[in-house]
mmCIF file with all atom_site columns, C-alpha atoms in Angstrom:
data_model
loop_
_atom_site.group_PDB
_atom_site.id
_atom_site.type_symbol
_atom_site.label_atom_id
_atom_site.label_alt_id
_atom_site.label_comp_id
_atom_site.label_asym_id
_atom_site.label_entity_id
_atom_site.label_seq_id
_atom_site.pdbx_PDB_ins_code
_atom_site.Cartn_x
_atom_site.Cartn_y
_atom_site.Cartn_z
_atom_site.occupancy
_atom_site.B_iso_or_equiv
_atom_site.pdbx_formal_charge
_atom_site.auth_seq_id
_atom_site.auth_comp_id
_atom_site.auth_asym_id
_atom_site.auth_atom_id
_atom_site.pdbx_PDB_model_num
ATOM 1   C CA . MET I 1 1   ? -17.848 36.951 18.548  1.00 0.00 ? 158 MET I CA 1
ATOM 2   C CA . THR I 1 2   ? -19.775 33.781 19.275  1.00 0.00 ? 159 THR I CA 1
ATOM 3   C CA . LEU I 1 3   ? -22.101 31.629 17.211  1.00 0.00 ? 160 LEU I CA 1
ATOM 4   C CA . ARG I 1 4   ? -24.703 29.163 18.446  1.00 0.00 ? 161 ARG I CA 1
ATOM 5   C CA . LEU I 1 5   ? -23.637 25.991 16.610  1.00 0.00 ? 162 LEU I CA 1
ATOM 6   C CA . ALA I 1 6   ? -25.107 22.573 15.998  1.00 0.00 ? 163 ALA I CA 1
ATOM 7   C CA . GLY I 1 7   ? -21.744 21.390 14.653  1.00 0.00 ? 164 GLY I CA 1
ATOM 8   C CA . THR I 1 8   ? -19.160 21.592 11.907  1.00 0.00 ? 165 THR I CA 1
ATOM 9   C CA . GLU I 1 9   ? -17.781 19.392 9.150   1.00 0.00 ? 166 GLU I CA 1
ATOM 10  C CA . ASN I 1 10  ? -14.066 19.828 8.412   1.00 0.00 ? 167 ASN I CA 1
ATOM 11  C CA . ASP I 1 11  ? -13.820 18.365 4.891   1.00 0.00 ? 168 ASP I CA 1
ATOM 12  C CA . SER I 1 12  ? -17.245 18.365 3.273   1.00 0.00 ? 169 SER I CA 1
ATOM 13  C CA . ILE I 1 13  ? -17.720 17.564 -0.413  1.00 0.00 ? 170 ILE I CA 1
ATOM 14  C CA . VAL I 1 14  ? -21.545 17.666 -0.297  1.00 0.00 ? 171 VAL I CA 1
ATOM 15  C CA . ASP I 1 15  ? -22.149 21.275 0.831   1.00 0.00 ? 172 ASP I CA 1
ATOM 16  C CA . GLY I 1 16  ? -20.839 22.982 -2.293  1.00 0.00 ? 173 GLY I CA 1
ATOM 17  C CA . PRO I 1 17  ? -18.090 22.516 -4.851  1.00 0.00 ? 174 PRO I CA 1
ATOM 18  C CA . GLY I 1 18  ? -14.605 21.539 -3.750  1.00 0.00 ? 175 GLY I CA 1
ATOM 19  C CA . ILE I 1 19  ? -13.528 20.801 -0.204  1.00 0.00 ? 176 ILE I CA 1
ATOM 20  C CA . ARG I 1 20  ? -15.448 22.901 2.279   1.00 0.00 ? 177 ARG I CA 1
ATOM 21  C CA . PHE I 1 21  ? -15.566 23.646 5.973   1.00 0.00 ? 178 PHE I CA 1
ATOM 22  C CA . THR I 1 22  ? -19.273 23.579 6.839   1.00 0.00 ? 179 THR I CA 1
ATOM 23  C CA . ILE I 1 23  ? -20.717 25.462 9.791   1.00 0.00 ? 180 ILE I CA 1
ATOM 24  C CA . PHE I 1 24  ? -24.136 24.221 10.933  1.00 0.00 ? 181 PHE I CA 1
ATOM 25  C CA . VAL I 1 25  ? -25.775 26.942 12.997  1.00 0.00 ? 182 VAL I CA 1
ATOM 26  C CA . GLN I 1 26  ? -28.335 26.118 15.677  1.00 0.00 ? 183 GLN I CA 1
ATOM 27  C CA . GLY I 1 27  ? -31.890 27.414 15.458  1.00 0.00 ? 184 GLY I CA 1
ATOM 28  C CA . CYS I 1 28  ? -34.391 27.465 12.616  1.00 0.00 ? 185 CYS I CA 1
ATOM 29  C CA . PRO I 1 29  ? -37.880 28.978 12.393  1.00 0.00 ? 186 PRO I CA 1
ATOM 30  C CA . HIS I 1 30  ? -38.886 27.084 9.239   1.00 0.00 ? 187 HIS I CA 1
ATOM 31  C CA . HIS I 1 31  ? -39.330 23.499 10.540  1.00 0.00 ? 188 HIS I CA 1
ATOM 32  C CA . CYS I 1 32  ? -39.631 22.134 6.996   1.00 0.00 ? 189 CYS I CA 1
ATOM 33  C CA . PRO I 1 33  ? -41.220 18.668 6.950   1.00 0.00 ? 190 PRO I CA 1
ATOM 34  C CA . GLY I 1 34  ? -38.548 16.131 6.015   1.00 0.00 ? 191 GLY I CA 1
ATOM 35  C CA . CYS I 1 35  ? -35.663 18.469 6.923   1.00 0.00 ? 192 CYS I CA 1
ATOM 36  C CA . HIS I 1 36  ? -32.241 16.819 6.712   1.00 0.00 ? 193 HIS I CA 1
ATOM 37  C CA . ASN I 1 37  ? -31.130 18.514 9.963   1.00 0.00 ? 194 ASN I CA 1
ATOM 38  C CA . PRO I 1 38  ? -34.141 18.624 12.341  1.00 0.00 ? 195 PRO I CA 1
ATOM 39  C CA . GLN I 1 39  ? -31.795 18.560 15.345  1.00 0.00 ? 196 GLN I CA 1
ATOM 40  C CA . THR I 1 40  ? -30.778 22.116 14.404  1.00 0.00 ? 197 THR I CA 1
ATOM 41  C CA . HIS I 1 41  ? -34.281 23.602 14.805  1.00 0.00 ? 198 HIS I CA 1
ATOM 42  C CA . ASP I 1 42  ? -34.284 24.223 18.575  1.00 0.00 ? 199 ASP I CA 1
ATOM 43  C CA . PHE I 1 43  ? -32.823 27.656 19.321  1.00 0.00 ? 200 PHE I CA 1
ATOM 44  C CA . ALA I 1 44  ? -31.898 26.467 22.824  1.00 0.00 ? 201 ALA I CA 1
ATOM 45  C CA . GLY I 1 45  ? -29.865 23.517 21.483  1.00 0.00 ? 202 GLY I CA 1
ATOM 46  C CA . GLY I 1 46  ? -26.276 23.415 20.320  1.00 0.00 ? 203 GLY I CA 1
ATOM 47  C CA . THR I 1 47  ? -23.329 25.177 21.900  1.00 0.00 ? 204 THR I CA 1
ATOM 48  C CA . ASP I 1 48  ? -21.917 28.674 21.893  1.00 0.00 ? 205 ASP I CA 1
ATOM 49  C CA . THR I 1 49  ? -18.658 28.688 19.950  1.00 0.00 ? 206 THR I CA 1
ATOM 50  C CA . ASP I 1 50  ? -16.057 31.419 19.692  1.00 0.00 ? 207 ASP I CA 1
ATOM 51  C CA . CYS I 1 51  ? -15.488 32.470 16.075  1.00 0.00 ? 208 CYS I CA 1
ATOM 52  C CA . ALA I 1 52  ? -11.739 32.740 16.709  1.00 0.00 ? 209 ALA I CA 1
ATOM 53  C CA . GLN I 1 53  ? -11.704 28.974 17.357  1.00 0.00 ? 210 GLN I CA 1
ATOM 54  C CA . LEU I 1 54  ? -13.534 28.360 14.087  1.00 0.00 ? 211 LEU I CA 1
ATOM 55  C CA . LEU I 1 55  ? -11.087 30.569 12.195  1.00 0.00 ? 212 LEU I CA 1
ATOM 56  C CA . ALA I 1 56  ? -8.140  28.692 13.703  1.00 0.00 ? 213 ALA I CA 1
ATOM 57  C CA . ARG I 1 57  ? -9.608  25.371 12.561  1.00 0.00 ? 214 ARG I CA 1
ATOM 58  C CA . ILE I 1 58  ? -10.271 26.748 9.090   1.00 0.00 ? 215 ILE I CA 1
ATOM 59  C CA . ASP I 1 59  ? -6.780  28.251 8.857   1.00 0.00 ? 216 ASP I CA 1
ATOM 60  C CA . ALA I 1 60  ? -5.288  24.868 9.807   1.00 0.00 ? 217 ALA I CA 1
ATOM 61  C CA . ASN I 1 61  ? -6.733  23.225 6.679   1.00 0.00 ? 218 ASN I CA 1
ATOM 62  C CA . PRO I 1 62  ? -4.799  24.293 3.555   1.00 0.00 ? 219 PRO I CA 1
ATOM 63  C CA . LEU I 1 63  ? -6.994  22.124 1.297   1.00 0.00 ? 220 LEU I CA 1
ATOM 64  C CA . LEU I 1 64  ? -10.196 24.145 1.721   1.00 0.00 ? 221 LEU I CA 1
ATOM 65  C CA . ASP I 1 65  ? -11.817 25.780 -1.289  1.00 0.00 ? 222 ASP I CA 1
ATOM 66  C CA . GLY I 1 66  ? -14.432 27.545 0.791   1.00 0.00 ? 223 GLY I CA 1
ATOM 67  C CA . VAL I 1 67  ? -16.787 27.666 3.740   1.00 0.00 ? 224 VAL I CA 1
ATOM 68  C CA . THR I 1 68  ? -20.483 26.821 3.811   1.00 0.00 ? 225 THR I CA 1
ATOM 69  C CA . PHE I 1 69  ? -22.968 28.309 6.281   1.00 0.00 ? 226 PHE I CA 1
ATOM 70  C CA . SER I 1 70  ? -25.834 25.876 6.786   1.00 0.00 ? 227 SER I CA 1
ATOM 71  C CA . GLY I 1 71  ? -28.189 25.039 9.553   1.00 0.00 ? 228 GLY I CA 1
ATOM 72  C CA . GLY I 1 72  ? -30.438 25.619 11.133  1.00 0.00 ? 229 GLY I CA 1
ATOM 73  C CA . GLU I 1 73  ? -31.060 29.004 9.567   1.00 0.00 ? 230 GLU I CA 1
ATOM 74  C CA . PRO I 1 74  ? -27.909 31.097 9.054   1.00 0.00 ? 231 PRO I CA 1
ATOM 75  C CA . PHE I 1 75  ? -29.889 34.324 8.701   1.00 0.00 ? 232 PHE I CA 1
ATOM 76  C CA . CYS I 1 76  ? -31.010 33.983 12.328  1.00 0.00 ? 233 CYS I CA 1
ATOM 77  C CA . GLN I 1 77  ? -27.363 34.757 13.187  1.00 0.00 ? 234 GLN I CA 1
ATOM 78  C CA . ALA I 1 78  ? -26.634 36.932 10.172  1.00 0.00 ? 235 ALA I CA 1
ATOM 79  C CA . SER I 1 79  ? -24.674 39.710 11.875  1.00 0.00 ? 236 SER I CA 1
ATOM 80  C CA . VAL I 1 80  ? -22.057 37.380 13.369  1.00 0.00 ? 237 VAL I CA 1
ATOM 81  C CA . LEU I 1 81  ? -21.854 35.297 10.186  1.00 0.00 ? 238 LEU I CA 1
ATOM 82  C CA . GLY I 1 82  ? -21.402 38.497 8.199   1.00 0.00 ? 239 GLY I CA 1
ATOM 83  C CA . GLU I 1 83  ? -18.404 39.433 10.352  1.00 0.00 ? 240 GLU I CA 1
ATOM 84  C CA . LEU I 1 84  ? -16.997 35.915 10.176  1.00 0.00 ? 241 LEU I CA 1
ATOM 85  C CA . GLY I 1 85  ? -17.589 35.837 6.424   1.00 0.00 ? 242 GLY I CA 1
ATOM 86  C CA . ALA I 1 86  ? -15.643 39.065 5.932   1.00 0.00 ? 243 ALA I CA 1
ATOM 87  C CA . GLN I 1 87  ? -12.627 37.475 7.642   1.00 0.00 ? 244 GLN I CA 1
ATOM 88  C CA . LEU I 1 88  ? -12.986 34.328 5.522   1.00 0.00 ? 245 LEU I CA 1
ATOM 89  C CA . ARG I 1 89  ? -13.118 36.301 2.290   1.00 0.00 ? 246 ARG I CA 1
ATOM 90  C CA . GLN I 1 90  ? -9.930  38.144 3.326   1.00 0.00 ? 247 GLN I CA 1
ATOM 91  C CA . ARG I 1 91  ? -8.345  34.679 3.444   1.00 0.00 ? 248 ARG I CA 1
ATOM 92  C CA . GLY I 1 92  ? -9.428  34.038 -0.158  1.00 0.00 ? 249 GLY I CA 1
ATOM 93  C CA . LEU I 1 93  ? -12.179 31.542 0.702   1.00 0.00 ? 250 LEU I CA 1
ATOM 94  C CA . ASN I 1 94  ? -15.537 31.590 -1.059  1.00 0.00 ? 251 ASN I CA 1
ATOM 95  C CA . ILE I 1 95  ? -18.773 31.400 0.915   1.00 0.00 ? 252 ILE I CA 1
ATOM 96  C CA . ILE I 1 96  ? -21.974 29.504 0.226   1.00 0.00 ? 253 ILE I CA 1
ATOM 97  C CA . THR I 1 97  ? -24.966 30.165 2.468   1.00 0.00 ? 254 THR I CA 1
ATOM 98  C CA . TYR I 1 98  ? -28.068 27.984 2.688   1.00 0.00 ? 255 TYR I CA 1
ATOM 99  C CA . THR I 1 99  ? -31.368 29.570 3.722   1.00 0.00 ? 256 THR I CA 1
ATOM 100 C CA . GLY I 1 100 ? -35.045 28.714 3.897   1.00 0.00 ? 257 GLY I CA 1
ATOM 101 C CA . PHE I 1 101 ? -35.852 32.319 3.005   1.00 0.00 ? 258 PHE I CA 1
ATOM 102 C CA . THR I 1 102 ? -35.864 33.571 -0.571  1.00 0.00 ? 259 THR I CA 1
ATOM 103 C CA . TYR I 1 103 ? -33.225 36.017 -1.709  1.00 0.00 ? 260 TYR I CA 1
ATOM 104 C CA . GLU I 1 104 ? -35.920 38.590 -2.455  1.00 0.00 ? 261 GLU I CA 1
ATOM 105 C CA . LYS I 1 105 ? -37.432 38.279 1.049   1.00 0.00 ? 262 LYS I CA 1
ATOM 106 C CA . LEU I 1 106 ? -34.010 38.716 2.661   1.00 0.00 ? 263 LEU I CA 1
ATOM 107 C CA . LEU I 1 107 ? -33.409 41.926 0.696   1.00 0.00 ? 264 LEU I CA 1
ATOM 108 C CA . GLU I 1 108 ? -36.897 43.200 1.509   1.00 0.00 ? 265 GLU I CA 1
ATOM 109 C CA . ASP I 1 109 ? -36.517 42.554 5.249   1.00 0.00 ? 266 ASP I CA 1
ATOM 110 C CA . ALA I 1 110 ? -32.855 43.594 5.608   1.00 0.00 ? 267 ALA I CA 1
ATOM 111 C CA . ASN I 1 111 ? -32.117 46.196 8.268   1.00 0.00 ? 268 ASN I CA 1
ATOM 112 C CA . GLN I 1 112 ? -29.295 47.203 10.622  1.00 0.00 ? 269 GLN I CA 1
ATOM 113 C CA . GLU I 1 113 ? -30.564 45.027 13.467  1.00 0.00 ? 270 GLU I CA 1
ATOM 114 C CA . ASN I 1 114 ? -30.908 41.700 11.632  1.00 0.00 ? 271 ASN I CA 1
ATOM 115 C CA . GLY I 1 115 ? -27.660 41.886 9.623   1.00 0.00 ? 272 GLY I CA 1
ATOM 116 C CA . TYR I 1 116 ? -29.161 40.216 6.530   1.00 0.00 ? 273 TYR I CA 1
ATOM 117 C CA . ARG I 1 117 ? -27.409 42.616 4.176   1.00 0.00 ? 274 ARG I CA 1
ATOM 118 C CA . ALA I 1 118 ? -24.035 42.073 5.889   1.00 0.00 ? 275 ALA I CA 1
ATOM 119 C CA . LEU I 1 119 ? -24.301 38.314 5.388   1.00 0.00 ? 276 LEU I CA 1
ATOM 120 C CA . LEU I 1 120 ? -25.456 38.695 1.791   1.00 0.00 ? 277 LEU I CA 1
ATOM 121 C CA . GLU I 1 121 ? -22.516 40.991 1.045   1.00 0.00 ? 278 GLU I CA 1
ATOM 122 C CA . VAL I 1 122 ? -20.001 38.273 2.004   1.00 0.00 ? 279 VAL I CA 1
ATOM 123 C CA . THR I 1 123 ? -21.907 35.379 0.416   1.00 0.00 ? 280 THR I CA 1
ATOM 124 C CA . ASP I 1 124 ? -20.782 34.309 -3.039  1.00 0.00 ? 281 ASP I CA 1
ATOM 125 C CA . TYR I 1 125 ? -23.609 31.847 -3.649  1.00 0.00 ? 282 TYR I CA 1
ATOM 126 C CA . LEU I 1 126 ? -26.932 31.452 -1.880  1.00 0.00 ? 283 LEU I CA 1
ATOM 127 C CA . VAL I 1 127 ? -29.048 28.306 -1.960  1.00 0.00 ? 284 VAL I CA 1
ATOM 128 C CA . ASP I 1 128 ? -32.454 29.747 -1.153  1.00 0.00 ? 285 ASP I CA 1
ATOM 129 C CA . GLY I 1 129 ? -35.959 28.491 -0.464  1.00 0.00 ? 286 GLY I CA 1
ATOM 130 C CA . ARG I 1 130 ? -37.535 26.124 1.994   1.00 0.00 ? 287 ARG I CA 1
ATOM 131 C CA . PHE I 1 131 ? -36.991 22.401 1.605   1.00 0.00 ? 288 PHE I CA 1
ATOM 132 C CA . GLU I 1 132 ? -40.118 20.886 0.018   1.00 0.00 ? 289 GLU I CA 1
ATOM 133 C CA . GLN I 1 133 ? -40.339 17.156 0.590   1.00 0.00 ? 290 GLN I CA 1
ATOM 134 C CA . ASP I 1 134 ? -42.499 16.500 -2.493  1.00 0.00 ? 291 ASP I CA 1
ATOM 135 C CA . LYS I 1 135 ? -39.746 18.107 -4.635  1.00 0.00 ? 292 LYS I CA 1
ATOM 136 C CA . LYS I 1 136 ? -36.857 16.193 -3.033  1.00 0.00 ? 293 LYS I CA 1
ATOM 137 C CA . SER I 1 137 ? -34.433 14.506 -5.403  1.00 0.00 ? 294 SER I CA 1
ATOM 138 C CA . TYR I 1 138 ? -31.117 12.746 -4.922  1.00 0.00 ? 295 TYR I CA 1
ATOM 139 C CA . GLU I 1 139 ? -30.232 13.844 -8.469  1.00 0.00 ? 296 GLU I CA 1
ATOM 140 C CA . LEU I 1 140 ? -29.822 17.458 -7.342  1.00 0.00 ? 297 LEU I CA 1
ATOM 141 C CA . HIS I 1 141 ? -26.320 18.651 -6.521  1.00 0.00 ? 298 HIS I CA 1
ATOM 142 C CA . PHE I 1 142 ? -25.937 20.808 -3.412  1.00 0.00 ? 299 PHE I CA 1
ATOM 143 C CA . LYS I 1 143 ? -29.643 21.361 -2.819  1.00 0.00 ? 300 LYS I CA 1
ATOM 144 C CA . GLY I 1 144 ? -32.426 19.273 -1.306  1.00 0.00 ? 301 GLY I CA 1
ATOM 145 C CA . SER I 1 145 ? -35.476 20.061 -3.417  1.00 0.00 ? 302 SER I CA 1
ATOM 146 C CA . SER I 1 146 ? -36.034 21.312 -6.951  1.00 0.00 ? 303 SER I CA 1
ATOM 147 C CA . ASN I 1 147 ? -37.702 24.572 -5.846  1.00 0.00 ? 304 ASN I CA 1
ATOM 148 C CA . GLN I 1 148 ? -34.459 25.777 -4.305  1.00 0.00 ? 305 GLN I CA 1
ATOM 149 C CA . ARG I 1 149 ? -32.259 28.096 -6.358  1.00 0.00 ? 306 ARG I CA 1
ATOM 150 C CA . PHE I 1 150 ? -28.568 28.861 -6.739  1.00 0.00 ? 307 PHE I CA 1
ATOM 151 C CA . ILE I 1 151 ? -28.206 32.634 -6.562  1.00 0.00 ? 308 ILE I CA 1
ATOM 152 C CA . ASP I 1 152 ? -25.000 34.427 -7.572  1.00 0.00 ? 309 ASP I CA 1
ATOM 153 C CA . VAL I 1 153 ? -25.276 36.970 -4.765  1.00 0.00 ? 310 VAL I CA 1
ATOM 154 C CA . GLN I 1 154 ? -22.477 39.299 -5.798  1.00 0.00 ? 311 GLN I CA 1
ATOM 155 C CA . LYS I 1 155 ? -23.801 39.642 -9.362  1.00 0.00 ? 312 LYS I CA 1
ATOM 156 C CA . SER I 1 156 ? -27.338 40.022 -8.000  1.00 0.00 ? 313 SER I CA 1
ATOM 157 C CA . LEU I 1 157 ? -26.358 42.823 -5.616  1.00 0.00 ? 314 LEU I CA 1
ATOM 158 C CA . GLU I 1 158 ? -24.346 44.528 -8.349  1.00 0.00 ? 315 GLU I CA 1
ATOM 159 C CA . SER I 1 159 ? -27.066 44.357 -11.009 1.00 0.00 ? 316 SER I CA 1
ATOM 160 C CA . GLY I 1 160 ? -30.104 44.905 -8.797  1.00 0.00 ? 317 GLY I CA 1
ATOM 161 C CA . ARG I 1 161 ? -31.773 41.774 -10.177 1.00 0.00 ? 318 ARG I CA 1
ATOM 162 C CA . THR I 1 162 ? -31.736 38.159 -9.013  1.00 0.00 ? 319 THR I CA 1
ATOM 163 C CA . VAL I 1 163 ? -29.114 36.164 -10.953 1.00 0.00 ? 320 VAL I CA 1
ATOM 164 C CA . VAL I 1 164 ? -30.085 32.483 -10.813 1.00 0.00 ? 321 VAL I CA 1
ATOM 165 C CA . LEU I 1 165 ? -27.554 29.845 -11.858 1.00 0.00 ? 322 LEU I CA 1
ATOM 166 C CA . GLU I 1 166 ? -28.347 26.398 -13.207 1.00 0.00 ? 323 GLU I CA 1
ATOM 167 C CA . SER I 1 167 ? -25.793 24.777 -10.925 1.00 0.00 ? 324 SER I CA 1
ATOM 168 C CA . LEU I 1 168 ? -22.702 25.450 -8.835  1.00 0.00 ? 325 LEU I CA 1
#
């Protein structure tokens, strides 16, 4: 399994609660004005990385509380991230996924080919919605603009309704 990556962060405290290993995937169709990671937009950029190498790096850090999938747009590589996420959850790590799509749109468009459902099924919390520069605030924890939501994905899938949290 390989992922097209922009980079990683070994000990992040800004991409979710606790100490996190953050995976920044390469490629994003949204091109949000004011994006924090515009270097991740080009699908031809970044490097192909073997998921076994990522798992070894994650396993080597006993302080991690979880892993964050960011980008770029993780749902452009949803199938591979779904497989990787399943292995991470077996290790007892929680998963946060950032996306410019809404949770509802991901469910609506999910199919076998795109792997959206597989990634949702291993995601504990989803930060959804495009970054909107006019709603940017440094007061927000773990999200860039006030329109973005924290979704408890497991409770949402279980209940059949979108469960939005105030914060993580």
